[in-house]
mmCIF file with all atom_site columns, N, CA and C in Angstrom:
data_model
loop_
_atom_site.group_PDB
_atom_site.id
_atom_site.type_symbol
_atom_site.label_atom_id
_atom_site.label_alt_id
_atom_site.label_comp_id
_atom_site.label_asym_id
_atom_site.label_entity_id
_atom_site.label_seq_id
_atom_site.pdbx_PDB_ins_code
_atom_site.Cartn_x
_atom_site.Cartn_y
_atom_site.Cartn_z
_atom_site.occupancy
_atom_site.B_iso_or_equiv
_atom_site.pdbx_formal_charge
_atom_site.auth_seq_id
_atom_site.auth_comp_id
_atom_site.auth_asym_id
_atom_site.auth_atom_id
_atom_site.pdbx_PDB_model_num
ATOM 1   N N  . UNK A 1 1  ? -14.994 20.471  -13.932 1.00 56.00 ? 151 UNK A N  1
ATOM 2   C CA . UNK A 1 1  ? -16.274 19.855  -14.182 1.00 56.00 ? 151 UNK A CA 1
ATOM 3   C C  . UNK A 1 1  ? -16.269 18.405  -13.555 1.00 56.00 ? 151 UNK A C  1
ATOM 4   N N  . UNK A 1 2  ? -17.542 17.973  -13.237 1.00 60.00 ? 152 UNK A N  1
ATOM 5   C CA . UNK A 1 2  ? -17.686 16.626  -12.689 1.00 60.00 ? 152 UNK A CA 1
ATOM 6   C C  . UNK A 1 2  ? -17.827 15.656  -13.755 1.00 60.00 ? 152 UNK A C  1
ATOM 7   N N  . UNK A 1 3  ? -17.144 14.495  -13.710 1.00 61.00 ? 153 UNK A N  1
ATOM 8   C CA . UNK A 1 3  ? -17.207 13.586  -14.763 1.00 61.00 ? 153 UNK A CA 1
ATOM 9   C C  . UNK A 1 3  ? -18.133 12.495  -14.196 1.00 61.00 ? 153 UNK A C  1
ATOM 10  N N  . UNK A 1 4  ? -19.117 11.984  -14.944 1.00 63.00 ? 154 UNK A N  1
ATOM 11  C CA . UNK A 1 4  ? -19.998 11.066  -14.396 1.00 63.00 ? 154 UNK A CA 1
ATOM 12  C C  . UNK A 1 4  ? -19.533 9.523   -14.464 1.00 63.00 ? 154 UNK A C  1
ATOM 13  N N  . UNK A 1 5  ? -18.448 9.425   -15.249 1.00 68.00 ? 155 UNK A N  1
ATOM 14  C CA . UNK A 1 5  ? -17.739 8.095   -15.294 1.00 68.00 ? 155 UNK A CA 1
ATOM 15  C C  . UNK A 1 5  ? -16.803 7.790   -14.215 1.00 68.00 ? 155 UNK A C  1
ATOM 16  N N  . UNK A 1 6  ? -16.634 8.711   -13.302 1.00 66.00 ? 156 UNK A N  1
ATOM 17  C CA . UNK A 1 6  ? -15.678 8.528   -12.240 1.00 66.00 ? 156 UNK A CA 1
ATOM 18  C C  . UNK A 1 6  ? -16.432 7.896   -11.056 1.00 66.00 ? 156 UNK A C  1
ATOM 19  N N  . UNK A 1 7  ? -15.710 7.186   -10.271 1.00 70.00 ? 157 UNK A N  1
ATOM 20  C CA . UNK A 1 7  ? -16.296 6.511   -9.002  1.00 70.00 ? 157 UNK A CA 1
ATOM 21  C C  . UNK A 1 7  ? -15.734 7.004   -7.761  1.00 70.00 ? 157 UNK A C  1
ATOM 22  N N  . UNK A 1 8  ? -16.459 7.123   -6.737  1.00 73.00 ? 158 UNK A N  1
ATOM 23  C CA . UNK A 1 8  ? -16.033 7.470   -5.420  1.00 73.00 ? 158 UNK A CA 1
ATOM 24  C C  . UNK A 1 8  ? -16.119 6.263   -4.559  1.00 73.00 ? 158 UNK A C  1
ATOM 25  N N  . UNK A 1 9  ? -14.977 5.730   -4.009  1.00 76.00 ? 159 UNK A N  1
ATOM 26  C CA . UNK A 1 9  ? -14.981 4.742   -3.166  1.00 76.00 ? 159 UNK A CA 1
ATOM 27  C C  . UNK A 1 9  ? -15.119 5.060   -1.751  1.00 76.00 ? 159 UNK A C  1
ATOM 28  N N  . UNK A 1 10 ? -15.900 4.408   -0.896  1.00 81.00 ? 160 UNK A N  1
ATOM 29  C CA . UNK A 1 10 ? -16.040 4.726   0.431   1.00 81.00 ? 160 UNK A CA 1
ATOM 30  C C  . UNK A 1 10 ? -15.551 3.455   1.274   1.00 81.00 ? 160 UNK A C  1
ATOM 31  N N  . UNK A 1 11 ? -15.518 3.740   2.582   1.00 78.00 ? 161 UNK A N  1
ATOM 32  C CA . UNK A 1 11 ? -14.896 2.778   3.464   1.00 78.00 ? 161 UNK A CA 1
ATOM 33  C C  . UNK A 1 11 ? -15.643 1.483   3.401   1.00 78.00 ? 161 UNK A C  1
ATOM 34  N N  . UNK A 1 12 ? -17.033 1.463   3.096   1.00 82.00 ? 162 UNK A N  1
ATOM 35  C CA . UNK A 1 12 ? -17.791 0.204   3.031   1.00 82.00 ? 162 UNK A CA 1
ATOM 36  C C  . UNK A 1 12 ? -17.524 -0.559  1.736   1.00 82.00 ? 162 UNK A C  1
ATOM 37  N N  . UNK A 1 13 ? -16.676 0.058   0.770   1.00 78.00 ? 163 UNK A N  1
ATOM 38  C CA . UNK A 1 13 ? -16.605 -0.628  -0.492  1.00 78.00 ? 163 UNK A CA 1
ATOM 39  C C  . UNK A 1 13 ? -15.266 -1.469  -0.235  1.00 78.00 ? 163 UNK A C  1
ATOM 40  N N  . UNK A 1 14 ? -14.476 -1.264  0.792   1.00 75.00 ? 164 UNK A N  1
ATOM 41  C CA . UNK A 1 14 ? -13.276 -2.040  0.859   1.00 75.00 ? 164 UNK A CA 1
ATOM 42  C C  . UNK A 1 14 ? -13.299 -3.299  1.659   1.00 75.00 ? 164 UNK A C  1
ATOM 43  N N  . UNK A 1 15 ? -12.899 -4.320  1.217   1.00 74.00 ? 165 UNK A N  1
ATOM 44  C CA . UNK A 1 15 ? -12.914 -5.673  1.803   1.00 74.00 ? 165 UNK A CA 1
ATOM 45  C C  . UNK A 1 15 ? -11.483 -6.143  1.816   1.00 74.00 ? 165 UNK A C  1
ATOM 46  N N  . UNK A 1 16 ? -10.780 -6.048  3.033   1.00 71.00 ? 166 UNK A N  1
ATOM 47  C CA . UNK A 1 16 ? -9.461  -6.494  3.002   1.00 71.00 ? 166 UNK A CA 1
ATOM 48  C C  . UNK A 1 16 ? -9.400  -8.035  3.021   1.00 71.00 ? 166 UNK A C  1
ATOM 49  N N  . UNK A 1 17 ? -8.266  -8.598  2.699   1.00 68.00 ? 167 UNK A N  1
ATOM 50  C CA . UNK A 1 17 ? -8.203  -10.076 2.444   1.00 68.00 ? 167 UNK A CA 1
ATOM 51  C C  . UNK A 1 17 ? -8.293  -10.580 3.856   1.00 68.00 ? 167 UNK A C  1
ATOM 52  N N  . UNK A 1 18 ? -9.009  -11.685 3.887   1.00 74.00 ? 168 UNK A N  1
ATOM 53  C CA . UNK A 1 18 ? -9.255  -12.486 5.095   1.00 74.00 ? 168 UNK A CA 1
ATOM 54  C C  . UNK A 1 18 ? -7.897  -13.337 5.340   1.00 74.00 ? 168 UNK A C  1
ATOM 55  N N  . UNK A 1 19 ? -7.449  -13.265 6.476   1.00 72.00 ? 169 UNK A N  1
ATOM 56  C CA . UNK A 1 19 ? -6.162  -14.021 6.783   1.00 72.00 ? 169 UNK A CA 1
ATOM 57  C C  . UNK A 1 19 ? -6.530  -15.124 7.922   1.00 72.00 ? 169 UNK A C  1
ATOM 58  N N  . UNK A 1 20 ? -6.794  -16.210 7.279   1.00 78.00 ? 170 UNK A N  1
ATOM 59  C CA . UNK A 1 20 ? -7.209  -17.309 8.186   1.00 78.00 ? 170 UNK A CA 1
ATOM 60  C C  . UNK A 1 20 ? -6.083  -18.134 8.817   1.00 78.00 ? 170 UNK A C  1
ATOM 61  N N  . UNK A 1 21 ? -4.992  -18.238 8.087   1.00 76.00 ? 171 UNK A N  1
ATOM 62  C CA . UNK A 1 21 ? -3.833  -18.968 8.540   1.00 76.00 ? 171 UNK A CA 1
ATOM 63  C C  . UNK A 1 21 ? -3.103  -18.335 9.798   1.00 76.00 ? 171 UNK A C  1
ATOM 64  N N  . UNK A 1 22 ? -2.992  -19.186 10.743  1.00 77.00 ? 172 UNK A N  1
ATOM 65  C CA . UNK A 1 22 ? -2.221  -18.675 12.018  1.00 77.00 ? 172 UNK A CA 1
ATOM 66  C C  . UNK A 1 22 ? -0.712  -18.797 11.833  1.00 77.00 ? 172 UNK A C  1
ATOM 67  N N  . UNK A 1 23 ? -0.192  -19.722 11.140  1.00 80.00 ? 173 UNK A N  1
ATOM 68  C CA . UNK A 1 23 ? 1.165   -19.995 10.898  1.00 80.00 ? 173 UNK A CA 1
ATOM 69  C C  . UNK A 1 23 ? 1.549   -19.396 9.632   1.00 80.00 ? 173 UNK A C  1
ATOM 70  N N  . UNK A 1 24 ? 1.816   -18.113 9.578   1.00 79.00 ? 174 UNK A N  1
ATOM 71  C CA . UNK A 1 24 ? 2.316   -17.625 8.238   1.00 79.00 ? 174 UNK A CA 1
ATOM 72  C C  . UNK A 1 24 ? 3.173   -16.363 8.489   1.00 79.00 ? 174 UNK A C  1
ATOM 73  N N  . UNK A 1 25 ? 3.842   -15.927 7.533   1.00 79.00 ? 175 UNK A N  1
ATOM 74  C CA . UNK A 1 25 ? 4.658   -14.694 7.586   1.00 79.00 ? 175 UNK A CA 1
ATOM 75  C C  . UNK A 1 25 ? 4.256   -13.735 6.565   1.00 79.00 ? 175 UNK A C  1
ATOM 76  N N  . UNK A 1 26 ? 4.818   -12.532 6.542   1.00 77.00 ? 176 UNK A N  1
ATOM 77  C CA . UNK A 1 26 ? 4.345   -11.440 5.595   1.00 77.00 ? 176 UNK A CA 1
ATOM 78  C C  . UNK A 1 26 ? 4.574   -11.793 4.133   1.00 77.00 ? 176 UNK A C  1
ATOM 79  N N  . UNK A 1 27 ? 5.520   -12.600 3.846   1.00 75.00 ? 177 UNK A N  1
ATOM 80  C CA . UNK A 1 27 ? 5.737   -13.156 2.352   1.00 75.00 ? 177 UNK A CA 1
ATOM 81  C C  . UNK A 1 27 ? 4.605   -13.746 1.870   1.00 75.00 ? 177 UNK A C  1
ATOM 82  N N  . UNK A 1 28 ? 3.711   -14.404 2.659   1.00 80.00 ? 178 UNK A N  1
ATOM 83  C CA . UNK A 1 28 ? 2.565   -15.165 2.275   1.00 80.00 ? 178 UNK A CA 1
ATOM 84  C C  . UNK A 1 28 ? 1.466   -14.328 1.624   1.00 80.00 ? 178 UNK A C  1
ATOM 85  N N  . UNK A 1 29 ? 1.550   -12.928 1.918   1.00 79.00 ? 179 UNK A N  1
ATOM 86  C CA . UNK A 1 29 ? 0.385   -12.149 1.424   1.00 79.00 ? 179 UNK A CA 1
ATOM 87  C C  . UNK A 1 29 ? 0.872   -11.239 0.342   1.00 79.00 ? 179 UNK A C  1
ATOM 88  N N  . UNK A 1 30 ? 1.833   -11.627 -0.413  1.00 83.00 ? 180 UNK A N  1
ATOM 89  C CA . UNK A 1 30 ? 2.291   -10.931 -1.568  1.00 83.00 ? 180 UNK A CA 1
ATOM 90  C C  . UNK A 1 30 ? 3.421   -9.882  -1.259  1.00 83.00 ? 180 UNK A C  1
ATOM 91  N N  . UNK A 1 31 ? 4.234   -9.535  -2.322  1.00 90.00 ? 181 UNK A N  1
ATOM 92  C CA . UNK A 1 31 ? 5.264   -8.672  -2.202  1.00 90.00 ? 181 UNK A CA 1
ATOM 93  C C  . UNK A 1 31 ? 5.181   -7.642  -3.319  1.00 90.00 ? 181 UNK A C  1
ATOM 94  N N  . UNK A 1 32 ? 5.645   -6.443  -3.004  1.00 92.00 ? 182 UNK A N  1
ATOM 95  C CA . UNK A 1 32 ? 5.495   -5.264  -4.028  1.00 92.00 ? 182 UNK A CA 1
ATOM 96  C C  . UNK A 1 32 ? 6.816   -4.526  -3.993  1.00 92.00 ? 182 UNK A C  1
ATOM 97  N N  . UNK A 1 33 ? 7.206   -4.094  -5.012  1.00 94.00 ? 183 UNK A N  1
ATOM 98  C CA . UNK A 1 33 ? 8.560   -3.223  -5.031  1.00 94.00 ? 183 UNK A CA 1
ATOM 99  C C  . UNK A 1 33 ? 8.088   -1.989  -5.832  1.00 94.00 ? 183 UNK A C  1
ATOM 100 N N  . UNK A 1 34 ? 8.180   -0.786  -5.214  1.00 93.00 ? 184 UNK A N  1
ATOM 101 C CA . UNK A 1 34 ? 7.898   0.403   -5.836  1.00 93.00 ? 184 UNK A CA 1
ATOM 102 C C  . UNK A 1 34 ? 9.119   1.166   -6.276  1.00 93.00 ? 184 UNK A C  1
ATOM 103 N N  . UNK A 1 35 ? 9.385   1.449   -7.575  1.00 94.00 ? 185 UNK A N  1
ATOM 104 C CA . UNK A 1 35 ? 10.375  2.109   -8.087  1.00 94.00 ? 185 UNK A CA 1
ATOM 105 C C  . UNK A 1 35 ? 10.236  3.614   -8.064  1.00 94.00 ? 185 UNK A C  1
ATOM 106 N N  . UNK A 1 36 ? 10.940  4.348   -7.396  1.00 90.00 ? 186 UNK A N  1
ATOM 107 C CA . UNK A 1 36 ? 10.909  5.798   -7.194  1.00 90.00 ? 186 UNK A CA 1
ATOM 108 C C  . UNK A 1 36 ? 11.856  6.628   -8.104  1.00 90.00 ? 186 UNK A C  1
ATOM 109 N N  . UNK A 1 37 ? 11.388  7.811   -8.454  1.00 86.00 ? 187 UNK A N  1
ATOM 110 C CA . UNK A 1 37 ? 12.219  8.694   -9.269  1.00 86.00 ? 187 UNK A CA 1
ATOM 111 C C  . UNK A 1 37 ? 13.022  9.636   -8.291  1.00 86.00 ? 187 UNK A C  1
ATOM 112 N N  . UNK A 1 38 ? 13.349  10.871  -8.705  1.00 83.00 ? 188 UNK A N  1
ATOM 113 C CA . UNK A 1 38 ? 14.044  11.799  -7.915  1.00 83.00 ? 188 UNK A CA 1
ATOM 114 C C  . UNK A 1 38 ? 13.470  12.196  -6.680  1.00 83.00 ? 188 UNK A C  1
ATOM 115 N N  . UNK A 1 39 ? 12.165  12.401  -6.689  1.00 81.00 ? 189 UNK A N  1
ATOM 116 C CA . UNK A 1 39 ? 11.375  12.812  -5.440  1.00 81.00 ? 189 UNK A CA 1
ATOM 117 C C  . UNK A 1 39 ? 10.480  11.696  -5.108  1.00 81.00 ? 189 UNK A C  1
ATOM 118 N N  . UNK A 1 40 ? 10.870  11.068  -3.983  1.00 84.00 ? 190 UNK A N  1
ATOM 119 C CA . UNK A 1 40 ? 10.196  9.882   -3.507  1.00 84.00 ? 190 UNK A CA 1
ATOM 120 C C  . UNK A 1 40 ? 8.920   10.075  -2.732  1.00 84.00 ? 190 UNK A C  1
ATOM 121 N N  . UNK A 1 41 ? 8.338   11.245  -2.721  1.00 87.00 ? 191 UNK A N  1
ATOM 122 C CA . UNK A 1 41 ? 7.067   11.415  -1.883  1.00 87.00 ? 191 UNK A CA 1
ATOM 123 C C  . UNK A 1 41 ? 5.947   10.479  -2.307  1.00 87.00 ? 191 UNK A C  1
ATOM 124 N N  . UNK A 1 42 ? 5.665   10.436  -3.688  1.00 89.00 ? 192 UNK A N  1
ATOM 125 C CA . UNK A 1 42 ? 4.661   9.608   -4.213  1.00 89.00 ? 192 UNK A CA 1
ATOM 126 C C  . UNK A 1 42 ? 4.834   8.151   -3.866  1.00 89.00 ? 192 UNK A C  1
ATOM 127 N N  . UNK A 1 43 ? 6.057   7.643   -3.827  1.00 90.00 ? 193 UNK A N  1
ATOM 128 C CA . UNK A 1 43 ? 6.345   6.212   -3.539  1.00 90.00 ? 193 UNK A CA 1
ATOM 129 C C  . UNK A 1 43 ? 6.029   5.929   -2.108  1.00 90.00 ? 193 UNK A C  1
ATOM 130 N N  . UNK A 1 44 ? 6.302   6.897   -1.216  1.00 90.00 ? 194 UNK A N  1
ATOM 131 C CA . UNK A 1 44 ? 5.963   6.677   0.111   1.00 90.00 ? 194 UNK A CA 1
ATOM 132 C C  . UNK A 1 44 ? 4.443   6.484   0.308   1.00 90.00 ? 194 UNK A C  1
ATOM 133 N N  . UNK A 1 45 ? 3.789   7.480   -0.285  1.00 91.00 ? 195 UNK A N  1
ATOM 134 C CA . UNK A 1 45 ? 2.201   7.357   -0.363  1.00 91.00 ? 195 UNK A CA 1
ATOM 135 C C  . UNK A 1 45 ? 1.717   6.009   -0.920  1.00 91.00 ? 195 UNK A C  1
ATOM 136 N N  . UNK A 1 46 ? 2.357   5.651   -1.997  1.00 91.00 ? 196 UNK A N  1
ATOM 137 C CA . UNK A 1 46 ? 2.039   4.226   -2.599  1.00 91.00 ? 196 UNK A CA 1
ATOM 138 C C  . UNK A 1 46 ? 2.345   3.088   -1.656  1.00 91.00 ? 196 UNK A C  1
ATOM 139 N N  . UNK A 1 47 ? 3.432   3.095   -1.002  1.00 90.00 ? 197 UNK A N  1
ATOM 140 C CA . UNK A 1 47 ? 3.830   2.029   -0.041  1.00 90.00 ? 197 UNK A CA 1
ATOM 141 C C  . UNK A 1 47 ? 2.832   1.953   1.000   1.00 90.00 ? 197 UNK A C  1
ATOM 142 N N  . UNK A 1 48 ? 2.450   3.112   1.725   1.00 89.00 ? 198 UNK A N  1
ATOM 143 C CA . UNK A 1 48 ? 1.471   3.169   2.762   1.00 89.00 ? 198 UNK A CA 1
ATOM 144 C C  . UNK A 1 48 ? 0.155   2.658   2.321   1.00 89.00 ? 198 UNK A C  1
ATOM 145 N N  . UNK A 1 49 ? -0.219  2.960   1.020   1.00 89.00 ? 199 UNK A N  1
ATOM 146 C CA . UNK A 1 49 ? -1.573  2.403   0.584   1.00 89.00 ? 199 UNK A CA 1
ATOM 147 C C  . UNK A 1 49 ? -1.520  1.039   0.379   1.00 89.00 ? 199 UNK A C  1
ATOM 148 N N  . UNK A 1 50 ? -0.364  0.441   -0.192  1.00 89.00 ? 200 UNK A N  1
ATOM 149 C CA . UNK A 1 50 ? -0.253  -0.996  -0.411  1.00 89.00 ? 200 UNK A CA 1
ATOM 150 C C  . UNK A 1 50 ? -0.229  -1.794  0.966   1.00 89.00 ? 200 UNK A C  1
ATOM 151 N N  . UNK A 1 51 ? 0.290   -1.330  1.989   1.00 86.00 ? 201 UNK A N  1
ATOM 152 C CA . UNK A 1 51 ? 0.238   -1.934  3.194   1.00 86.00 ? 201 UNK A CA 1
ATOM 153 C C  . UNK A 1 51 ? -1.116  -2.003  3.749   1.00 86.00 ? 201 UNK A C  1
ATOM 154 N N  . UNK A 1 52 ? -1.851  -0.779  3.666   1.00 83.00 ? 202 UNK A N  1
ATOM 155 C CA . UNK A 1 52 ? -3.180  -0.740  4.157   1.00 83.00 ? 202 UNK A CA 1
ATOM 156 C C  . UNK A 1 52 ? -4.115  -1.789  3.388   1.00 83.00 ? 202 UNK A C  1
ATOM 157 N N  . UNK A 1 53 ? -3.820  -1.907  2.111   1.00 82.00 ? 203 UNK A N  1
ATOM 158 C CA . UNK A 1 53 ? -4.692  -2.825  1.301   1.00 82.00 ? 203 UNK A CA 1
ATOM 159 C C  . UNK A 1 53 ? -4.408  -4.369  1.408   1.00 82.00 ? 203 UNK A C  1
ATOM 160 N N  . UNK A 1 54 ? -3.311  -4.646  2.123   1.00 82.00 ? 204 UNK A N  1
ATOM 161 C CA . UNK A 1 54 ? -3.037  -5.989  2.498   1.00 82.00 ? 204 UNK A CA 1
ATOM 162 C C  . UNK A 1 54 ? -1.877  -6.585  1.975   1.00 82.00 ? 204 UNK A C  1
ATOM 163 N N  . UNK A 1 55 ? -0.875  -5.844  1.252   1.00 86.00 ? 205 UNK A N  1
ATOM 164 C CA . UNK A 1 55 ? 0.258   -6.360  0.851   1.00 86.00 ? 205 UNK A CA 1
ATOM 165 C C  . UNK A 1 55 ? 1.211   -6.816  1.986   1.00 86.00 ? 205 UNK A C  1
ATOM 166 N N  . UNK A 1 56 ? 1.854   -7.824  1.858   1.00 85.00 ? 206 UNK A N  1
ATOM 167 C CA . UNK A 1 56 ? 2.532   -8.376  3.039   1.00 85.00 ? 206 UNK A CA 1
ATOM 168 C C  . UNK A 1 56 ? 3.892   -7.747  3.188   1.00 85.00 ? 206 UNK A C  1
ATOM 169 N N  . UNK A 1 57 ? 4.570   -7.490  2.120   1.00 90.00 ? 207 UNK A N  1
ATOM 170 C CA . UNK A 1 57 ? 5.886   -7.000  2.203   1.00 90.00 ? 207 UNK A CA 1
ATOM 171 C C  . UNK A 1 57 ? 6.129   -5.950  0.960   1.00 90.00 ? 207 UNK A C  1
ATOM 172 N N  . UNK A 1 58 ? 6.477   -4.594  1.494   1.00 91.00 ? 208 UNK A N  1
ATOM 173 C CA . UNK A 1 58 ? 6.581   -3.595  0.466   1.00 91.00 ? 208 UNK A CA 1
ATOM 174 C C  . UNK A 1 58 ? 7.980   -3.027  0.486   1.00 91.00 ? 208 UNK A C  1
ATOM 175 N N  . UNK A 1 59 ? 8.654   -2.915  -0.531  1.00 91.00 ? 209 UNK A N  1
ATOM 176 C CA . UNK A 1 59 ? 9.949   -2.296  -0.730  1.00 91.00 ? 209 UNK A CA 1
ATOM 177 C C  . UNK A 1 59 ? 9.970   -1.124  -1.653  1.00 91.00 ? 209 UNK A C  1
ATOM 178 N N  . UNK A 1 60 ? 10.734  0.000   -1.294  1.00 91.00 ? 210 UNK A N  1
ATOM 179 C CA . UNK A 1 60 ? 10.842  1.073   -2.202  1.00 91.00 ? 210 UNK A CA 1
ATOM 180 C C  . UNK A 1 60 ? 12.228  1.190   -2.644  1.00 91.00 ? 210 UNK A C  1
ATOM 181 N N  . UNK A 1 61 ? 12.405  1.228   -4.030  1.00 91.00 ? 211 UNK A N  1
ATOM 182 C CA . UNK A 1 61 ? 13.772  1.411   -4.623  1.00 91.00 ? 211 UNK A CA 1
ATOM 183 C C  . UNK A 1 61 ? 13.815  2.833   -5.128  1.00 91.00 ? 211 UNK A C  1
ATOM 184 N N  . UNK A 1 62 ? 14.826  3.494   -4.624  1.00 88.00 ? 212 UNK A N  1
ATOM 185 C CA . UNK A 1 62 ? 15.023  4.978   -4.919  1.00 88.00 ? 212 UNK A CA 1
ATOM 186 C C  . UNK A 1 62 ? 16.446  5.334   -5.059  1.00 88.00 ? 212 UNK A C  1
ATOM 187 N N  . UNK A 1 63 ? 16.631  6.387   -5.804  1.00 86.00 ? 213 UNK A N  1
ATOM 188 C CA . UNK A 1 63 ? 18.016  6.919   -5.960  1.00 86.00 ? 213 UNK A CA 1
ATOM 189 C C  . UNK A 1 63 ? 18.285  7.775   -4.737  1.00 86.00 ? 213 UNK A C  1
ATOM 190 N N  . UNK A 1 64 ? 17.342  8.383   -4.269  1.00 83.00 ? 214 UNK A N  1
ATOM 191 C CA . UNK A 1 64 ? 17.658  9.297   -2.947  1.00 83.00 ? 214 UNK A CA 1
ATOM 192 C C  . UNK A 1 64 ? 17.274  8.458   -1.709  1.00 83.00 ? 214 UNK A C  1
ATOM 193 N N  . UNK A 1 65 ? 17.801  8.961   -0.557  1.00 82.00 ? 215 UNK A N  1
ATOM 194 C CA . UNK A 1 65 ? 17.564  8.432   0.663   1.00 82.00 ? 215 UNK A CA 1
ATOM 195 C C  . UNK A 1 65 ? 16.140  8.935   1.077   1.00 82.00 ? 215 UNK A C  1
ATOM 196 N N  . UNK A 1 66 ? 15.389  7.895   1.655   1.00 79.00 ? 216 UNK A N  1
ATOM 197 C CA . UNK A 1 66 ? 14.100  8.203   2.234   1.00 79.00 ? 216 UNK A CA 1
ATOM 198 C C  . UNK A 1 66 ? 14.131  8.154   3.688   1.00 79.00 ? 216 UNK A C  1
ATOM 199 N N  . UNK A 1 67 ? 13.729  9.218   4.318   1.00 76.00 ? 217 UNK A N  1
ATOM 200 C CA . UNK A 1 67 ? 13.612  9.330   5.727   1.00 76.00 ? 217 UNK A CA 1
ATOM 201 C C  . UNK A 1 67 ? 12.676  8.254   6.269   1.00 76.00 ? 217 UNK A C  1
ATOM 202 N N  . UNK A 1 68 ? 13.180  7.426   7.246   1.00 72.00 ? 218 UNK A N  1
ATOM 203 C CA . UNK A 1 68 ? 12.226  6.330   7.630   1.00 72.00 ? 218 UNK A CA 1
ATOM 204 C C  . UNK A 1 68 ? 11.144  6.874   8.540   1.00 72.00 ? 218 UNK A C  1
ATOM 205 N N  . UNK A 1 69 ? 11.200  8.060   9.153   1.00 72.00 ? 219 UNK A N  1
ATOM 206 C CA . UNK A 1 69 ? 10.088  8.690   9.878   1.00 72.00 ? 219 UNK A CA 1
ATOM 207 C C  . UNK A 1 69 ? 8.841   8.949   8.967   1.00 72.00 ? 219 UNK A C  1
ATOM 208 N N  . UNK A 1 70 ? 9.204   9.219   7.778   1.00 65.00 ? 220 UNK A N  1
ATOM 209 C CA . UNK A 1 70 ? 8.031   9.465   6.812   1.00 65.00 ? 220 UNK A CA 1
ATOM 210 C C  . UNK A 1 70 ? 7.249   8.236   6.302   1.00 65.00 ? 220 UNK A C  1
ATOM 211 N N  . UNK A 1 71 ? 7.980   7.197   6.371   1.00 63.00 ? 221 UNK A N  1
ATOM 212 C CA . UNK A 1 71 ? 7.228   5.872   6.045   1.00 63.00 ? 221 UNK A CA 1
ATOM 213 C C  . UNK A 1 71 ? 6.495   5.311   7.119   1.00 63.00 ? 221 UNK A C  1
ATOM 214 N N  . UNK A 1 72 ? 6.961   5.252   8.239   1.00 62.00 ? 222 UNK A N  1
ATOM 215 C CA . UNK A 1 72 ? 6.265   4.658   9.457   1.00 62.00 ? 222 UNK A CA 1
ATOM 216 C C  . UNK A 1 72 ? 5.082   5.437   9.935   1.00 62.00 ? 222 UNK A C  1
#
């Protein structure tokens, strides 16, 4: 069933942060650490979303090894 209280975001609703400074590094735009469980698939998706939304530095902490090819 369709819930009327839910929202659908479209590409036009997204306003990425404006980066005016020319002399900066990735730490200037926020840091995020994602703690993963036994299956790290959701943490990889969350990390990719955080980078697209403008986080400067994203780290994943996981018990299992995460294949680098899945993150990039």
